[in-house]
Amino acid sequence: MVLNMNNGVFITFEGGEGSGKSTQIQLLKDYFEKEGKSVLLTREPGGSAGAEEIRSLLLKGGTDRWDKKTEMLLFTAARRDHLIKKIFPALSEGKIILSDRFQDSTVAYQCFGYGYDESIFHDAKALYQFIAGDFKPNITIVLDIDPKIGLSRSIKRQGNDEQRFENMDFSFHENIRKAFLTLAQSEPNRFIVVDANQPIQAIHEEIVSKLKEKMNA
Ligand code: TYD
């Protein structure tokens, strides 16, 4: 995939809780900006005004606040708003978009988190097709970490009330890790997997070198 940086590039970051996505996404933004590129940093759920409102419905409250299907619909509605209001316009302006999570999080969390649910998996695919057609990220970077390490980092760090998913059972987080690795294996052209249990700078350098490889492959 030789990516033409003049057409805009959509790069997503995925991983479990406390995998260090926000640190790495910021370092990558700085790296591209030093190269003179125009970068849009965004996140899911959220990223646009409407989707940020949906975000607080999703991330606050008890673990059983929503049933699985309602939860999936809320994530999907937020994603549609984000695509239309932010991602598509930025792509047409030729920007590099770095998104902290996207559709692969829905597959990992909503379809595999509570134990693999085949019917939800098919529904998730259909819903994604409904809101995005054949559109996909150009590259997805998975920061892979043992959830024991990741969770202890993220629970320590966050003094906020957006902890609905951190509070799920430990097995939920193990399922998510496996799901991201399985997704990465199934689409090796799109995915980059990086061991997130390394020093920050080493992770950044690995991301940059794997990205360069992919962009010129
Ligand atoms: P956030 O505080 O941004 O967590 P993190 O720093 O780990 O990204 O909260 C996002 C939470 O929402 C996170 O626990 C993953 C979850 N999530 C889903 O369950 N499905 C999705 O489709 C997305 C985008 C996020």
GROMACS .gro file of C-alpha atoms in nm, residues 12-178:
model
  167
   12THR     CA    1  -0.635   0.442   1.427
   13PHE     CA    2  -0.487   0.339   1.762
   14GLU     CA    3  -0.634   0.045   1.950
   15GLY     CA    4  -0.555  -0.145   2.268
   16GLY     CA    5  -0.679  -0.234   2.613
   17GLU     CA    6  -0.702  -0.007   2.916
   18GLY     CA    7  -0.376   0.163   3.013
   19SER     CA    8  -0.191   0.055   2.700
   20GLY     CA    9  -0.046   0.405   2.659
   21LYS     CA   10  -0.240   0.506   2.348
   22SER     CA   11  -0.278   0.871   2.439
   23THR     CA   12   0.096   0.917   2.502
   24GLN     CA   13   0.189   0.744   2.177
   25ILE     CA   14  -0.070   0.921   1.968
   26GLN     CA   15   0.063   1.258   2.087
   27LEU     CA   16   0.422   1.157   2.008
   28LEU     CA   17   0.320   1.049   1.660
   29LYS     CA   18   0.134   1.375   1.607
   30ASP     CA   19   0.449   1.570   1.703
   31TYR     CA   20   0.655   1.352   1.470
   32PHE     CA   21   0.430   1.416   1.168
   33GLU     CA   22   0.405   1.787   1.245
   34LYS     CA   23   0.785   1.816   1.253
   35GLU     CA   24   0.772   1.670   0.904
   36GLY     CA   25   0.540   1.954   0.804
   37LYS     CA   26   0.222   1.747   0.786
   38SER     CA   27  -0.119   1.867   0.893
   39VAL     CA   28  -0.255   1.636   1.163
   40LEU     CA   29  -0.597   1.595   1.321
   41LEU     CA   30  -0.598   1.422   1.659
   42THR     CA   31  -0.933   1.277   1.755
   43ARG     CA   32  -1.092   1.002   1.966
   44GLU     CA   33  -1.383   0.764   2.005
   45PRO     CA   34  -1.634   0.753   2.147
   46GLY     CA   35  -1.647   1.125   2.073
   47GLY     CA   36  -1.446   1.346   1.843
   48SER     CA   37  -1.739   1.565   1.732
   49ALA     CA   38  -1.980   1.770   1.945
   50GLY     CA   39  -2.270   1.523   1.913
   51ALA     CA   40  -2.051   1.219   1.963
   52GLU     CA   41  -1.895   1.372   2.276
   53GLU     CA   42  -2.246   1.397   2.424
   54ILE     CA   43  -2.305   1.030   2.347
   55ARG     CA   44  -1.964   0.954   2.503
   56SER     CA   45  -2.074   1.058   2.847
   57LEU     CA   46  -2.383   0.837   2.821
   58LEU     CA   47  -2.157   0.543   2.737
   59LEU     CA   48  -1.869   0.589   2.981
   60LYS     CA   49  -2.042   0.706   3.298
   61GLY     CA   50  -2.257   0.500   3.529
   62GLY     CA   51  -2.274   0.136   3.635
   63THR     CA   52  -2.136  -0.153   3.430
   64ASP     CA   53  -2.495  -0.270   3.366
   65ARG     CA   54  -2.628   0.070   3.260
   66TRP     CA   55  -2.694  -0.045   2.899
   67ASP     CA   56  -2.781  -0.378   2.747
   68LYS     CA   57  -2.543  -0.499   2.475
   69LYS     CA   58  -2.756  -0.390   2.182
   70THR     CA   59  -2.827  -0.041   2.312
   71GLU     CA   60  -2.458   0.001   2.383
   72MET     CA   61  -2.367  -0.103   2.028
   73LEU     CA   62  -2.622   0.139   1.881
   74LEU     CA   63  -2.488   0.427   2.089
   75PHE     CA   64  -2.127   0.361   1.982
   76THR     CA   65  -2.243   0.334   1.621
   77ALA     CA   66  -2.444   0.657   1.633
   78ALA     CA   67  -2.146   0.839   1.783
   79ARG     CA   68  -1.919   0.695   1.511
   80ARG     CA   69  -2.150   0.809   1.231
   81ASP     CA   70  -2.152   1.165   1.365
   82HIS     CA   71  -1.772   1.157   1.403
   83LEU     CA   72  -1.726   1.030   1.045
   84ILE     CA   73  -1.956   1.286   0.887
   85LYS     CA   74  -1.857   1.590   1.091
   86LYS     CA   75  -1.486   1.531   1.135
   87ILE     CA   76  -1.315   1.238   0.966
   88PHE     CA   77  -1.448   1.268   0.611
   89PRO     CA   78  -1.397   1.648   0.592
   90ALA     CA   79  -1.040   1.618   0.729
   91LEU     CA   80  -0.957   1.342   0.480
   92SER     CA   81  -1.078   1.555   0.193
   93GLU     CA   82  -0.848   1.834   0.320
   94GLY     CA   83  -0.553   1.592   0.293
   95LYS     CA   84  -0.489   1.566   0.668
   96ILE     CA   85  -0.336   1.281   0.861
   97ILE     CA   86  -0.604   1.174   1.107
   98LEU     CA   87  -0.496   0.996   1.424
   99SER     CA   88  -0.791   0.849   1.611
  100ASP     CA   89  -0.770   0.711   1.963
  101ARG     CA   90  -0.997   0.405   1.896
  102PHE     CA   91  -1.245   0.332   1.617
  103GLN     CA   92  -1.455   0.038   1.489
  104ASP     CA   93  -1.208  -0.232   1.603
  105SER     CA   94  -1.286  -0.130   1.962
  106THR     CA   95  -1.652  -0.207   1.899
  107VAL     CA   96  -1.559  -0.551   1.770
  108ALA     CA   97  -1.319  -0.619   2.059
  109TYR     CA   98  -1.528  -0.475   2.345
  110GLN     CA   99  -1.888  -0.531   2.235
  111CYS     CA  100  -1.845  -0.860   2.040
  112PHE     CA  101  -1.566  -1.035   2.233
  113GLY     CA  102  -1.550  -0.865   2.575
  114TYR     CA  103  -1.840  -1.050   2.732
  115GLY     CA  104  -1.738  -1.374   2.553
  116TYR     CA  105  -1.759  -1.413   2.175
  117ASP     CA  106  -2.113  -1.342   2.058
  118GLU     CA  107  -2.156  -1.444   1.697
  119SER     CA  108  -2.489  -1.272   1.641
  120ILE     CA  109  -2.361  -0.941   1.780
  121PHE     CA  110  -2.047  -0.985   1.566
  122HIS     CA  111  -2.258  -1.007   1.250
  123ASP     CA  112  -2.479  -0.720   1.359
  124ALA     CA  113  -2.170  -0.507   1.430
  125LYS     CA  114  -2.042  -0.568   1.077
  126ALA     CA  115  -2.379  -0.482   0.926
  127LEU     CA  116  -2.414  -0.167   1.135
  128TYR     CA  117  -2.067  -0.054   1.037
  129GLN     CA  118  -2.148  -0.111   0.671
  130PHE     CA  119  -2.467   0.090   0.723
  131ILE     CA  120  -2.281   0.396   0.854
  132ALA     CA  121  -1.950   0.373   0.666
  133GLY     CA  122  -1.990   0.147   0.362
  134ASP     CA  123  -1.650   0.011   0.256
  135PHE     CA  124  -1.454   0.287   0.428
  136LYS     CA  125  -1.179   0.162   0.664
  137PRO     CA  126  -0.872   0.299   0.841
  138ASN     CA  127  -0.559   0.285   0.623
  139ILE     CA  128  -0.354   0.164   0.918
  140THR     CA  129  -0.444   0.044   1.268
  141ILE     CA  130  -0.184   0.032   1.544
  142VAL     CA  131  -0.254  -0.207   1.831
  143LEU     CA  132  -0.068  -0.139   2.154
  144ASP     CA  133  -0.058  -0.481   2.311
  145ILE     CA  134  -0.028  -0.517   2.687
  146ASP     CA  135  -0.103  -0.772   2.959
  147PRO     CA  136  -0.429  -0.641   3.112
  148LYS     CA  137  -0.287  -0.689   3.463
  149ILE     CA  138  -0.029  -0.420   3.388
  150GLY     CA  139  -0.261  -0.203   3.177
  151LEU     CA  140  -0.546  -0.194   3.428
  152SER     CA  141  -0.322  -0.107   3.721
  153ARG     CA  142  -0.188   0.188   3.519
  154SER     CA  143  -0.524   0.315   3.405
  155ILE     CA  144  -0.706   0.286   3.736
  156LYS     CA  145  -0.420   0.468   3.913
  157ARG     CA  146  -0.417   0.743   3.654
  158GLN     CA  147  -0.780   0.834   3.615
  159GLY     CA  148  -0.939   1.050   3.875
  160ASN     CA  149  -1.245   1.084   3.652
  161ASP     CA  150  -1.583   0.915   3.645
  162GLU     CA  151  -1.546   0.759   3.298
  163GLN     CA  152  -1.462   0.416   3.437
  164ARG     CA  153  -1.751   0.199   3.318
  165PHE     CA  154  -1.529  -0.028   3.110
  166GLU     CA  155  -1.229  -0.032   3.346
  167ASN     CA  156  -1.470  -0.172   3.605
  168MET     CA  157  -1.562  -0.480   3.400
  169ASP     CA  158  -1.436  -0.826   3.516
  170PHE     CA  159  -1.075  -0.920   3.455
  171SER     CA  160  -1.181  -1.185   3.200
  172PHE     CA  161  -1.348  -0.908   2.996
  173HIS     CA  162  -1.007  -0.741   2.956
  174GLU     CA  163  -0.831  -1.068   2.869
  175ASN     CA  164  -1.092  -1.129   2.599
  176ILE     CA  165  -1.030  -0.784   2.456
  177ARG     CA  166  -0.657  -0.838   2.431
  178LYS     CA  167  -0.711  -1.166   2.244
   0.00000   0.00000   0.00000
